[in-house]
Amino acid sequence: MATRPMYEVIRADLVEQITTGALSSETRLPSEKELAEQYSVSRMTVRQALDALERDRLVVRRRGSGTFVAPQRVRSRRLNRLGPFRDDVAGNVDAVTTIELRREVLKPPSDIAKVLGLGASDEAVQLVRLRTVDDTPAAVQDSWIPCAVAPGLVRSNLIDGSLYRTLAERCGVAVSWADQEITASPATKELARWLDVRVNAPLIEAHRTTHDEAGRTVEYACSWTRPEFPFVVRLDA
Amino acid sequence: MATRPMYEVIRADLVEQITTGALSSETRLPSEKELAEQYSVSRMTVRQALDALERDRLVVRRRGSGTFVAPQRVRSRRLNRLGPFRDDVAGNVDAVTTIELRREVLKPPSDIAKVLGLGASDEAVQLVRLRTVDDTPAAVQDSWIPCAVAPGLVRSNLIDGSLYRTLAERCGVAVSWADQEITASPATKELARWLDVRVNAPLIEAHRTTHDEAGRTVEYACSWTRPEFPFVVRLDA
DNA sequence: GAGTGGTCTAGACCACATG
DNA sequence: ATGTGGTCTAGACCACTCA
């Protein structure tokens, strides 16, 4: 049986009530004690669910007072997510396409080899893609994946254009998190042609190091994104 | 007495052991049961500490196997932090200075008023600062803070050039988190002069909405940063 | 003073990894 | 078979908020 932990069930239940508006902004949730009774679990289990909601900013806890649904403008899908390119684009878009510009196996330049933790003779797959959103070219992504991580990748068709889905479903590699450096750079002649902008037009340049659950580096990627498609991140104190 | 919770004590203790190398990369930590005995607490308390370390990627847990110190390259100070500008700059720099370009009270433009949740007649403090790092101009920050949030701000000298420290220590406002949109834009003539770059040179443009613990919006800020000072963020699956 | 969330206990059973 | 982390219990005391 696909028995999820109770705190996940409670969490999902509360998320639904909040997003559908059954529990509206600023209203108080039942107390932890009451929720424990409602779901027939102990209070510690309820707290596991509420901890997750608090981390996602769906609720605000006030000691001595209660747990409240966060203000409307403050709630949103979880941010800082590593996911399919489609999810990186702010707002809802349906028409995301992928054009593969290049895929081959080669020895990466030494700086990239170092980031990937590869020896001098280890090879990697280079995958360059152009992503478009609603027929507008949005980003060029240049990814390097060690062959040792995903041996079959160079021969796999990308599922839905998504590298991460392909790694997960065809190569058994689950990407888990990444560090990303974001800066700005002028479009080169080549990028300008792909992205349909003028040479030297400002682009969002990002360098990403992607890891699996154990901390192994599974990808290094550079991307250049048109400024109409900003990156959204959440920061904590 | 400044009695911190035990899980904070344990967490700080383990962080120290990891960062000093007393517990080196890839080594196994004592099991949760052993840690509970060492610190004379229950296992649930140990788990609260380990949960935090796992969130910060300092350790990796493997069910059935143990909890391990994360690989070296994967550890770093916590990212996605909202903090003094000094902390936003990658690497260690000492010489951060602040030049105040403008500070005044006025009715914000309607789009900013909307973000701040202000009515048509509510006023805000506009604060424009130039930040330099090691004598290099690094960023221009244009912040708007509702007068209702920080009535005394317009007359307060900034503590150490830091708006957030000033809000905390002089106005009793603790900023807690922010959403930030990051894109790229060409330097205007004015920005080019302040940041010592050519007109139309690419800059990192960010729009930040800052909140306190209760979710109240306490600041809206736009910033333009030279590309030598990239933003670093961490993403999760 | 009554109710809330924050911390903590001393157990328990389970799924999973390893020898 | 043993030990690990994942989940959960049924309590407890505390600090805090609010009526």
Tab-separated table of N, CA, C and O in Angstrom, chain A residues 26 44 47-48 55 57 60 62 71 73-76 78-83 90 115-117 175-186 200-204 208 211 213-217 225-237, chain B residues 26 44 47-48 55 57 60 62 71 73-76 78-83 90 115-117 175-186 200-204 208 211 213-217 225-237:
chain	number	residue	atom	x	y	z
A	26	GLU	N	-5.312	35.113	6.862
A	26	GLU	CA	-5.326	35.707	8.199
A	26	GLU	C	-6.216	34.959	9.184
A	26	GLU	O	-6.253	35.319	10.357
A	44	MET	N	2.902	15.994	18.237
A	44	MET	CA	4.188	16.054	17.548
A	44	MET	C	4.027	15.788	16.049
A	44	MET	O	4.762	16.354	15.240
A	47	ARG	N	2.722	18.829	14.451
A	47	ARG	CA	3.783	19.841	14.339
A	47	ARG	C	4.695	19.570	13.143
A	47	ARG	O	5.193	20.514	12.525
A	48	GLN	N	4.914	18.315	12.818
A	48	GLN	CA	5.728	18.033	11.628
A	48	GLN	C	5.075	18.617	10.380
A	48	GLN	O	5.751	19.138	9.505
A	55	ARG	N	7.673	26.642	6.843
A	55	ARG	CA	8.848	26.834	5.988
A	55	ARG	C	8.439	27.343	4.610
A	55	ARG	O	9.136	28.128	4.002
A	57	ARG	N	5.972	29.237	4.066
A	57	ARG	CA	5.310	30.539	4.247
A	57	ARG	C	3.819	30.471	3.985
A	57	ARG	O	3.219	31.485	3.646
A	60	VAL	N	1.702	31.390	9.388
A	60	VAL	CA	2.566	32.113	10.321
A	60	VAL	C	2.179	31.662	11.715
A	60	VAL	O	0.993	31.628	12.048
A	62	ARG	N	2.215	32.244	15.780
A	62	ARG	CA	2.441	33.259	16.815
A	62	ARG	C	2.270	32.604	18.176
A	62	ARG	O	1.176	32.170	18.533
A	71	PRO	N	-0.767	36.082	4.799
A	71	PRO	CA	-1.439	37.029	3.898
A	71	PRO	C	-1.354	36.548	2.460
A	71	PRO	O	-0.398	35.889	2.054
A	73	ARG	N	-0.747	37.963	-0.524
A	73	ARG	CA	0.340	38.345	-1.435
A	73	ARG	C	1.631	37.602	-1.105
A	73	ARG	O	2.588	37.633	-1.877
A	74	VAL	N	1.621	36.962	0.057
A	74	VAL	CA	2.843	36.378	0.547
A	74	VAL	C	2.908	34.906	0.180
A	74	VAL	O	3.963	34.296	0.169
A	75	ARG	N	1.766	34.361	-0.168
A	75	ARG	CA	1.740	32.952	-0.509
A	75	ARG	C	2.028	32.771	-1.985
A	75	ARG	O	1.658	33.596	-2.812
A	76	SER	N	2.650	31.720	-2.327
A	76	SER	CA	2.906	31.423	-3.725
A	76	SER	C	3.408	30.008	-3.762
A	76	SER	O	3.700	29.413	-2.734
A	78	ARG	N	5.986	27.145	-3.932
A	78	ARG	CA	7.296	27.160	-3.302
A	78	ARG	C	8.327	27.685	-4.277
A	78	ARG	O	8.324	27.343	-5.447
A	79	LEU	N	9.198	28.504	-3.775
A	79	LEU	CA	10.214	29.074	-4.645
A	79	LEU	C	11.527	28.330	-4.464
A	79	LEU	O	11.604	27.335	-3.779
A	80	ASN	N	12.559	28.875	-5.118
A	80	ASN	CA	13.881	28.256	-5.045
A	80	ASN	C	13.802	26.780	-5.406
A	80	ASN	O	14.452	25.951	-4.778
A	81	ARG	N	12.961	26.492	-6.371
A	81	ARG	CA	12.814	25.105	-6.770
A	81	ARG	C	13.698	24.784	-7.954
A	81	ARG	O	13.831	25.577	-8.884
A	82	LEU	N	14.260	23.614	-7.885
A	82	LEU	CA	15.024	23.091	-8.996
A	82	LEU	C	14.070	22.214	-9.775
A	82	LEU	O	13.568	21.235	-9.252
A	83	GLY	N	13.809	22.553	-10.994
A	83	GLY	CA	12.823	21.722	-11.657
A	83	GLY	C	12.904	21.883	-13.139
A	83	GLY	O	13.795	22.543	-13.655
A	90	ALA	N	8.368	32.402	-14.676
A	90	ALA	CA	7.332	32.994	-13.836
A	90	ALA	C	6.009	32.990	-14.589
A	90	ALA	O	5.973	33.176	-15.803
A	115	VAL	N	34.988	21.210	-11.497
A	115	VAL	CA	33.703	21.373	-10.818
A	115	VAL	C	32.966	20.036	-10.731
A	115	VAL	O	32.334	19.717	-9.728
A	116	LEU	N	33.082	19.241	-11.798
A	116	LEU	CA	32.385	17.957	-11.821
A	116	LEU	C	33.131	16.884	-11.030
A	116	LEU	O	32.618	15.770	-10.861
A	117	GLY	N	34.323	17.216	-10.569
A	117	GLY	CA	35.094	16.230	-9.819
A	117	GLY	C	35.634	15.117	-10.702
A	117	GLY	O	35.756	13.972	-10.258
A	175	VAL	N	18.084	14.268	-9.477
A	175	VAL	CA	18.705	15.517	-9.052
A	175	VAL	C	17.944	16.034	-7.836
A	175	VAL	O	16.734	15.887	-7.728
A	176	SER	N	18.696	16.603	-6.918
A	176	SER	CA	18.105	16.961	-5.642
A	176	SER	C	18.222	18.448	-5.326
A	176	SER	O	17.306	19.052	-4.795
A	177	TRP	N	19.339	19.028	-5.661
A	177	TRP	CA	19.507	20.453	-5.362
A	177	TRP	C	20.686	21.005	-6.143
A	177	TRP	O	21.463	20.251	-6.722
A	178	ALA	N	20.792	22.329	-6.149
A	178	ALA	CA	21.846	22.973	-6.927
A	178	ALA	C	22.218	24.311	-6.311
A	178	ALA	O	21.396	24.956	-5.664
A	179	ASP	N	23.469	24.675	-6.515
A	179	ASP	CA	23.876	26.047	-6.231
A	179	ASP	C	23.960	26.778	-7.553
A	179	ASP	O	24.443	26.232	-8.543
A	180	GLN	N	23.520	28.017	-7.562
A	180	GLN	CA	23.481	28.760	-8.808
A	180	GLN	C	24.026	30.160	-8.598
A	180	GLN	O	23.664	30.834	-7.639
A	181	GLU	N	24.909	30.570	-9.487
A	181	GLU	CA	25.440	31.928	-9.456
A	181	GLU	C	24.791	32.696	-10.577
A	181	GLU	O	24.832	32.275	-11.731
A	182	ILE	N	24.205	33.820	-10.252
A	182	ILE	CA	23.463	34.578	-11.243
A	182	ILE	C	24.142	35.920	-11.479
A	182	ILE	O	24.438	36.646	-10.529
A	183	THR	N	24.362	36.232	-12.733
A	183	THR	CA	24.950	37.522	-13.046
A	183	THR	C	24.353	38.020	-14.360
A	183	THR	O	23.311	37.511	-14.802
A	184	ALA	N	24.969	39.003	-14.961
A	184	ALA	CA	24.485	39.550	-16.228
A	184	ALA	C	25.647	39.592	-17.197
A	184	ALA	O	26.781	39.810	-16.797
A	185	SER	N	25.349	39.368	-18.484
A	185	SER	CA	26.432	39.444	-19.465
A	185	SER	C	25.874	39.884	-20.808
A	185	SER	O	24.685	39.718	-21.081
A	186	PRO	N	26.721	40.455	-21.652
A	186	PRO	CA	26.268	40.904	-22.961
A	186	PRO	C	26.168	39.732	-23.918
A	186	PRO	O	26.979	38.801	-23.882
A	200	ASN	N	25.388	42.218	-27.688
A	200	ASN	CA	25.668	43.004	-26.486
A	200	ASN	C	24.428	43.359	-25.663
A	200	ASN	O	24.546	44.047	-24.646
A	201	ALA	N	23.276	42.914	-26.088
A	201	ALA	CA	22.098	43.120	-25.252
A	201	ALA	C	22.301	42.361	-23.943
A	201	ALA	O	22.916	41.287	-23.933
A	202	PRO	N	21.812	42.894	-22.815
A	202	PRO	CA	22.039	42.227	-21.532
A	202	PRO	C	21.247	40.926	-21.422
A	202	PRO	O	20.071	40.876	-21.774
A	203	LEU	N	21.912	39.887	-20.928
A	203	LEU	CA	21.261	38.601	-20.669
A	203	LEU	C	21.518	38.213	-19.219
A	203	LEU	O	22.512	38.625	-18.615
A	204	ILE	N	20.612	37.401	-18.681
A	204	ILE	CA	20.848	36.812	-17.369
A	204	ILE	C	21.742	35.599	-17.574
A	204	ILE	O	21.367	34.671	-18.296
A	208	ARG	N	25.304	26.854	-12.843
A	208	ARG	CA	24.638	25.974	-11.897
A	208	ARG	C	25.437	24.700	-11.676
A	208	ARG	O	25.930	24.106	-12.637
A	211	HIS	N	23.325	18.622	-7.859
A	211	HIS	CA	23.736	17.480	-7.047
A	211	HIS	C	22.587	16.499	-6.851
A	211	HIS	O	21.423	16.866	-6.965
A	213	GLU	N	21.019	13.376	-4.084
A	213	GLU	CA	20.776	13.395	-2.648
A	213	GLU	C	22.032	13.165	-1.818
A	213	GLU	O	22.168	13.674	-0.716
A	214	ALA	N	22.946	12.399	-2.362
A	214	ALA	CA	24.155	12.081	-1.608
A	214	ALA	C	25.211	13.171	-1.722
A	214	ALA	O	26.256	13.069	-1.096
A	215	GLY	N	24.933	14.193	-2.511
A	215	GLY	CA	25.891	15.272	-2.642
A	215	GLY	C	26.808	15.132	-3.844
A	215	GLY	O	27.647	15.985	-4.088
A	216	ARG	N	26.629	14.067	-4.619
A	216	ARG	CA	27.429	13.874	-5.815
A	216	ARG	C	27.069	14.951	-6.850
A	216	ARG	O	25.900	15.272	-7.028
A	217	THR	N	28.083	15.482	-7.530
A	217	THR	CA	27.819	16.485	-8.560
A	217	THR	C	27.403	15.774	-9.844
A	217	THR	O	28.162	14.969	-10.379
A	225	THR	N	19.700	33.749	-20.385
A	225	THR	CA	18.261	33.905	-20.443
A	225	THR	C	17.905	35.351	-20.781
A	225	THR	O	18.535	36.282	-20.276
A	226	ARG	N	16.910	35.509	-21.629
A	226	ARG	CA	16.468	36.867	-21.937
A	226	ARG	C	15.839	37.507	-20.705
A	226	ARG	O	15.150	36.846	-19.941
A	227	PRO	N	16.056	38.813	-20.536
A	227	PRO	CA	15.620	39.482	-19.306
A	227	PRO	C	14.110	39.498	-19.096
A	227	PRO	O	13.651	39.729	-17.974
A	228	GLU	N	13.339	39.218	-20.144
A	228	GLU	CA	11.880	39.134	-19.946
A	228	GLU	C	11.490	37.932	-19.101
A	228	GLU	O	10.317	37.787	-18.718
A	229	PHE	N	12.450	37.022	-18.847
A	229	PHE	CA	12.133	35.812	-18.078
A	229	PHE	C	12.972	35.796	-16.805
A	229	PHE	O	13.916	35.008	-16.679
A	230	PRO	N	12.632	36.662	-15.854
A	230	PRO	CA	13.477	36.806	-14.671
A	230	PRO	C	13.465	35.560	-13.794
A	230	PRO	O	12.560	34.731	-13.890
A	231	PHE	N	14.486	35.453	-12.973
A	231	PHE	CA	14.572	34.396	-11.973
A	231	PHE	C	13.913	34.897	-10.695
A	231	PHE	O	14.098	36.042	-10.320
A	232	VAL	N	13.168	34.053	-10.045
A	232	VAL	CA	12.528	34.441	-8.795
A	232	VAL	C	13.108	33.590	-7.671
A	232	VAL	O	13.158	32.368	-7.781
A	233	VAL	N	13.559	34.245	-6.629
A	233	VAL	CA	14.113	33.502	-5.497
A	233	VAL	C	13.551	34.055	-4.196
A	233	VAL	O	13.066	35.185	-4.149
A	234	ARG	N	13.606	33.229	-3.196
A	234	ARG	CA	13.165	33.645	-1.864
A	234	ARG	C	14.367	33.638	-0.925
A	234	ARG	O	15.179	32.723	-0.966
A	235	LEU	N	14.464	34.663	-0.131
A	235	LEU	CA	15.577	34.799	0.806
A	235	LEU	C	15.061	34.775	2.240
A	235	LEU	O	13.969	35.259	2.521
A	236	ASP	N	15.863	34.234	3.127
A	236	ASP	CA	15.490	34.179	4.533
A	236	ASP	C	16.506	34.911	5.399
A	236	ASP	O	17.679	34.990	5.050
A	237	ALA	N	16.029	35.402	6.516
A	237	ALA	CA	16.924	36.105	7.436
A	237	ALA	C	17.772	35.097	8.196
A	237	ALA	O	17.456	33.922	8.236
B	26	GLU	N	32.528	13.125	4.664
B	26	GLU	CA	32.159	11.740	4.395
B	26	GLU	C	32.218	10.843	5.630
B	26	GLU	O	31.850	9.672	5.542
B	44	MET	N	14.388	12.414	19.890
B	44	MET	CA	13.631	13.417	19.138
B	44	MET	C	14.335	14.772	19.171
B	44	MET	O	14.273	15.547	18.210
B	47	ARG	N	17.127	14.723	16.810
B	47	ARG	CA	16.624	14.813	15.433
B	47	ARG	C	16.291	16.249	15.038
B	47	ARG	O	16.452	16.634	13.881
B	48	GLN	N	15.846	17.045	15.973
B	48	GLN	CA	15.604	18.456	15.655
B	48	GLN	C	16.894	19.135	15.206
B	48	GLN	O	16.900	19.940	14.278
B	55	ARG	N	18.920	20.318	6.374
B	55	ARG	CA	18.387	21.412	5.555
B	55	ARG	C	19.505	22.295	5.031
B	55	ARG	O	19.437	22.783	3.911
B	57	ARG	N	22.419	21.323	4.358
B	57	ARG	CA	23.328	20.500	3.538
B	57	ARG	C	24.670	20.255	4.219
B	57	ARG	O	25.655	20.005	3.518
B	60	VAL	N	24.323	14.493	5.288
B	60	VAL	CA	23.435	13.706	4.438
B	60	VAL	C	22.995	12.514	5.265
B	60	VAL	O	23.823	11.833	5.878
B	62	ARG	N	21.362	8.743	5.464
B	62	ARG	CA	21.059	7.561	4.660
B	62	ARG	C	20.377	6.544	5.556
B	62	ARG	O	20.986	6.023	6.489
B	71	PRO	N	29.985	16.106	1.440
B	71	PRO	CA	31.243	16.365	0.746
B	71	PRO	C	31.657	17.827	0.884
B	71	PRO	O	30.813	18.716	0.987
B	73	ARG	N	32.912	20.151	-1.140
B	73	ARG	CA	32.519	21.170	-2.103
B	73	ARG	C	31.058	21.561	-1.962
B	73	ARG	O	30.600	22.547	-2.527
B	74	VAL	N	30.353	20.768	-1.189
B	74	VAL	CA	28.919	20.943	-1.121
B	74	VAL	C	28.527	21.795	0.078
B	74	VAL	O	27.456	22.346	0.151
B	75	ARG	N	29.474	21.906	0.998
B	75	ARG	CA	29.187	22.679	2.192
B	75	ARG	C	29.547	24.138	1.967
B	75	ARG	O	30.484	24.468	1.269
B	76	SER	N	28.792	24.989	2.556
B	76	SER	CA	29.085	26.417	2.491
B	76	SER	C	28.185	27.090	3.497
B	76	SER	O	27.288	26.470	4.040
B	78	ARG	N	25.149	29.051	4.852
B	78	ARG	CA	23.792	28.928	4.349
B	78	ARG	C	23.554	29.955	3.263
B	78	ARG	O	23.975	31.100	3.366
B	79	LEU	N	22.881	29.534	2.229
B	79	LEU	CA	22.626	30.455	1.129
B	79	LEU	C	21.206	30.994	1.220
B	79	LEU	O	20.505	30.758	2.181
B	80	ASN	N	20.841	31.705	0.195
B	80	ASN	CA	19.509	32.306	0.151
B	80	ASN	C	19.236	33.117	1.411
B	80	ASN	O	18.141	33.083	1.954
B	81	ARG	N	20.276	33.790	1.882
B	81	ARG	CA	20.110	34.556	3.101
B	81	ARG	C	19.801	35.999	2.770
B	81	ARG	O	20.374	36.599	1.864
B	82	LEU	N	18.908	36.544	3.568
B	82	LEU	CA	18.591	37.955	3.484
B	82	LEU	C	19.432	38.609	4.548
B	82	LEU	O	19.294	38.297	5.723
B	83	GLY	N	20.321	39.474	4.158
B	83	GLY	CA	21.148	40.023	5.211
B	83	GLY	C	21.792	41.299	4.779
B	83	GLY	O	21.508	41.813	3.703
B	90	ALA	N	29.746	37.519	-2.697
B	90	ALA	CA	30.434	36.234	-2.617
B	90	ALA	C	31.864	36.444	-2.149
B	90	ALA	O	32.501	37.439	-2.488
B	115	VAL	N	2.507	47.473	-4.199
B	115	VAL	CA	3.330	46.392	-3.652
B	115	VAL	C	3.445	46.530	-2.140
B	115	VAL	O	3.444	45.543	-1.401
B	116	LEU	N	3.577	47.777	-1.676
B	116	LEU	CA	3.738	48.003	-0.238
B	116	LEU	C	2.411	47.924	0.503
B	116	LEU	O	2.383	47.993	1.731
B	117	GLY	N	1.333	47.809	-0.229
B	117	GLY	CA	0.026	47.746	0.411
B	117	GLY	C	-0.406	49.083	0.992
B	117	GLY	O	-1.074	49.144	2.021
B	175	VAL	N	13.329	42.414	9.780
B	175	VAL	CA	13.038	41.826	8.480
B	175	VAL	C	13.296	40.331	8.575
B	175	VAL	O	14.210	39.886	9.258
B	176	SER	N	12.449	39.572	7.895
B	176	SER	CA	12.497	38.128	8.066
B	176	SER	C	12.764	37.392	6.755
B	176	SER	O	13.494	36.425	6.730
B	177	TRP	N	12.185	37.852	5.691
B	177	TRP	CA	12.382	37.158	4.418
B	177	TRP	C	11.933	38.056	3.265
B	177	TRP	O	11.279	39.073	3.470
B	178	ALA	N	12.281	37.661	2.068
B	178	ALA	CA	11.981	38.473	0.900
B	178	ALA	C	11.839	37.604	-0.332
B	178	ALA	O	12.443	36.538	-0.436
B	179	ASP	N	11.011	38.063	-1.257
B	179	ASP	CA	11.000	37.489	-2.598
B	179	ASP	C	11.767	38.422	-3.504
B	179	ASP	O	11.636	39.647	-3.408
B	180	GLN	N	12.548	37.865	-4.391
B	180	GLN	CA	13.389	38.691	-5.240
B	180	GLN	C	13.306	38.207	-6.677
B	180	GLN	O	13.407	37.004	-6.932
B	181	GLU	N	13.115	39.141	-7.576
B	181	GLU	CA	13.115	38.832	-9.001
B	181	GLU	C	14.420	39.332	-9.576
B	181	GLU	O	14.760	40.505	-9.419
B	182	ILE	N	15.130	38.449	-10.247
B	182	ILE	CA	16.449	38.815	-10.749
B	182	ILE	C	16.430	38.782	-12.271
B	182	ILE	O	15.999	37.803	-12.883
B	183	THR	N	16.907	39.863	-12.869
B	183	THR	CA	16.992	39.903	-14.313
B	183	THR	C	18.242	40.682	-14.711
B	183	THR	O	19.130	40.884	-13.889
B	184	ALA	N	18.326	41.085	-15.952
B	184	ALA	CA	19.480	41.843	-16.430
B	184	ALA	C	18.975	43.074	-17.152
B	184	ALA	O	17.917	43.034	-17.780
B	185	SER	N	19.705	44.167	-17.052
B	185	SER	CA	19.283	45.365	-17.765
B	185	SER	C	20.486	46.206	-18.129
B	185	SER	O	21.532	46.102	-17.504
B	186	PRO	N	20.345	47.037	-19.158
B	186	PRO	CA	21.466	47.878	-19.574
B	186	PRO	C	21.589	49.096	-18.670
B	186	PRO	O	20.591	49.648	-18.216
B	200	ASN	N	24.754	51.288	-21.145
B	200	ASN	CA	24.258	50.054	-21.762
B	200	ASN	C	25.038	48.799	-21.382
B	200	ASN	O	24.706	47.706	-21.850
B	201	ALA	N	26.033	48.944	-20.536
B	201	ALA	CA	26.704	47.738	-20.037
B	201	ALA	C	25.686	46.921	-19.240
B	201	ALA	O	24.806	47.478	-18.579
B	202	PRO	N	25.773	45.587	-19.296
B	202	PRO	CA	24.787	44.763	-18.589
B	202	PRO	C	24.963	44.848	-17.080
B	202	PRO	O	26.072	44.784	-16.567
B	203	LEU	N	23.851	44.989	-16.385
B	203	LEU	CA	23.844	44.988	-14.922
B	203	LEU	C	22.853	43.939	-14.440
B	203	LEU	O	21.896	43.602	-15.142
B	204	ILE	N	23.073	43.416	-13.237
B	204	ILE	CA	22.095	42.544	-12.597
B	204	ILE	C	21.037	43.438	-11.966
B	204	ILE	O	21.351	44.258	-11.115
B	208	ARG	N	13.036	43.473	-5.069
B	208	ARG	CA	12.890	42.723	-3.827
B	208	ARG	C	11.704	43.236	-3.032
B	208	ARG	O	11.508	44.440	-2.907
B	211	HIS	N	9.707	41.268	3.890
B	211	HIS	CA	8.625	41.083	4.851
B	211	HIS	C	9.156	40.861	6.252
B	211	HIS	O	10.303	40.457	6.433
B	213	GLU	N	8.189	38.970	10.186
B	213	GLU	CA	7.758	37.615	10.523
B	213	GLU	C	6.265	37.388	10.301
B	213	GLU	O	5.842	36.289	9.975
B	214	ALA	N	5.488	38.459	10.487
B	214	ALA	CA	4.045	38.301	10.361
B	214	ALA	C	3.580	38.368	8.913
B	214	ALA	O	2.398	38.214	8.640
B	215	GLY	N	4.509	38.617	7.988
B	215	GLY	CA	4.133	38.672	6.596
B	215	GLY	C	3.866	40.086	6.101
B	215	GLY	O	3.561	40.295	4.937
B	216	ARG	N	3.983	41.078	6.992
B	216	ARG	CA	3.790	42.474	6.592
B	216	ARG	C	4.906	42.898	5.635
B	216	ARG	O	6.065	42.549	5.832
B	217	THR	N	4.556	43.640	4.582
B	217	THR	CA	5.574	44.123	3.649
B	217	THR	C	6.249	45.344	4.241
B	217	THR	O	5.596	46.347	4.520
B	225	THR	N	23.374	45.868	-9.925
B	225	THR	CA	24.655	45.386	-9.424
B	225	THR	C	25.582	45.078	-10.585
B	225	THR	O	25.153	44.527	-11.608
B	226	ARG	N	26.846	45.417	-10.427
B	226	ARG	CA	27.809	45.084	-11.469
B	226	ARG	C	27.990	43.579	-11.550
B	226	ARG	O	27.999	42.891	-10.528
B	227	PRO	N	28.169	43.043	-12.757
B	227	PRO	CA	28.196	41.587	-12.935
B	227	PRO	C	29.365	40.901	-12.238
B	227	PRO	O	29.319	39.681	-12.051
B	228	GLU	N	30.379	41.645	-11.829
B	228	GLU	CA	31.467	41.018	-11.061
B	228	GLU	C	31.004	40.556	-9.698
B	228	GLU	O	31.746	39.866	-8.994
B	229	PHE	N	29.787	40.972	-9.276
B	229	PHE	CA	29.307	40.603	-7.944
B	229	PHE	C	28.036	39.785	-8.082
B	229	PHE	O	26.935	40.254	-7.801
B	230	PRO	N	28.194	38.542	-8.525
B	230	PRO	CA	27.007	37.730	-8.830
B	230	PRO	C	26.217	37.382	-7.578
B	230	PRO	O	26.725	37.432	-6.466
B	231	PHE	N	24.952	37.028	-7.802
B	231	PHE	CA	24.088	36.537	-6.730
B	231	PHE	C	24.234	35.027	-6.669
B	231	PHE	O	24.308	34.363	-7.694
B	232	VAL	N	24.263	34.496	-5.484
B	232	VAL	CA	24.365	33.057	-5.323
B	232	VAL	C	23.099	32.556	-4.636
B	232	VAL	O	22.691	33.085	-3.615
B	233	VAL	N	22.476	31.557	-5.234
B	233	VAL	CA	21.261	31.012	-4.630
B	233	VAL	C	21.333	29.492	-4.637
B	233	VAL	O	22.087	28.889	-5.403
B	234	ARG	N	20.579	28.899	-3.766
B	234	ARG	CA	20.487	27.453	-3.707
B	234	ARG	C	19.075	27.035	-4.077
B	234	ARG	O	18.108	27.646	-3.636
B	235	LEU	N	18.984	25.998	-4.882
B	235	LEU	CA	17.688	25.507	-5.331
B	235	LEU	C	17.464	24.089	-4.836
B	235	LEU	O	18.415	23.315	-4.726
B	236	ASP	N	16.208	23.761	-4.558
B	236	ASP	CA	15.868	22.418	-4.099
B	236	ASP	C	14.896	21.755	-5.055
B	236	ASP	O	14.105	22.426	-5.709
B	237	ALA	N	14.959	20.451	-5.086
B	237	ALA	CA	14.036	19.721	-5.954
B	237	ALA	C	12.644	19.688	-5.331
B	237	ALA	O	12.479	19.968	-4.164
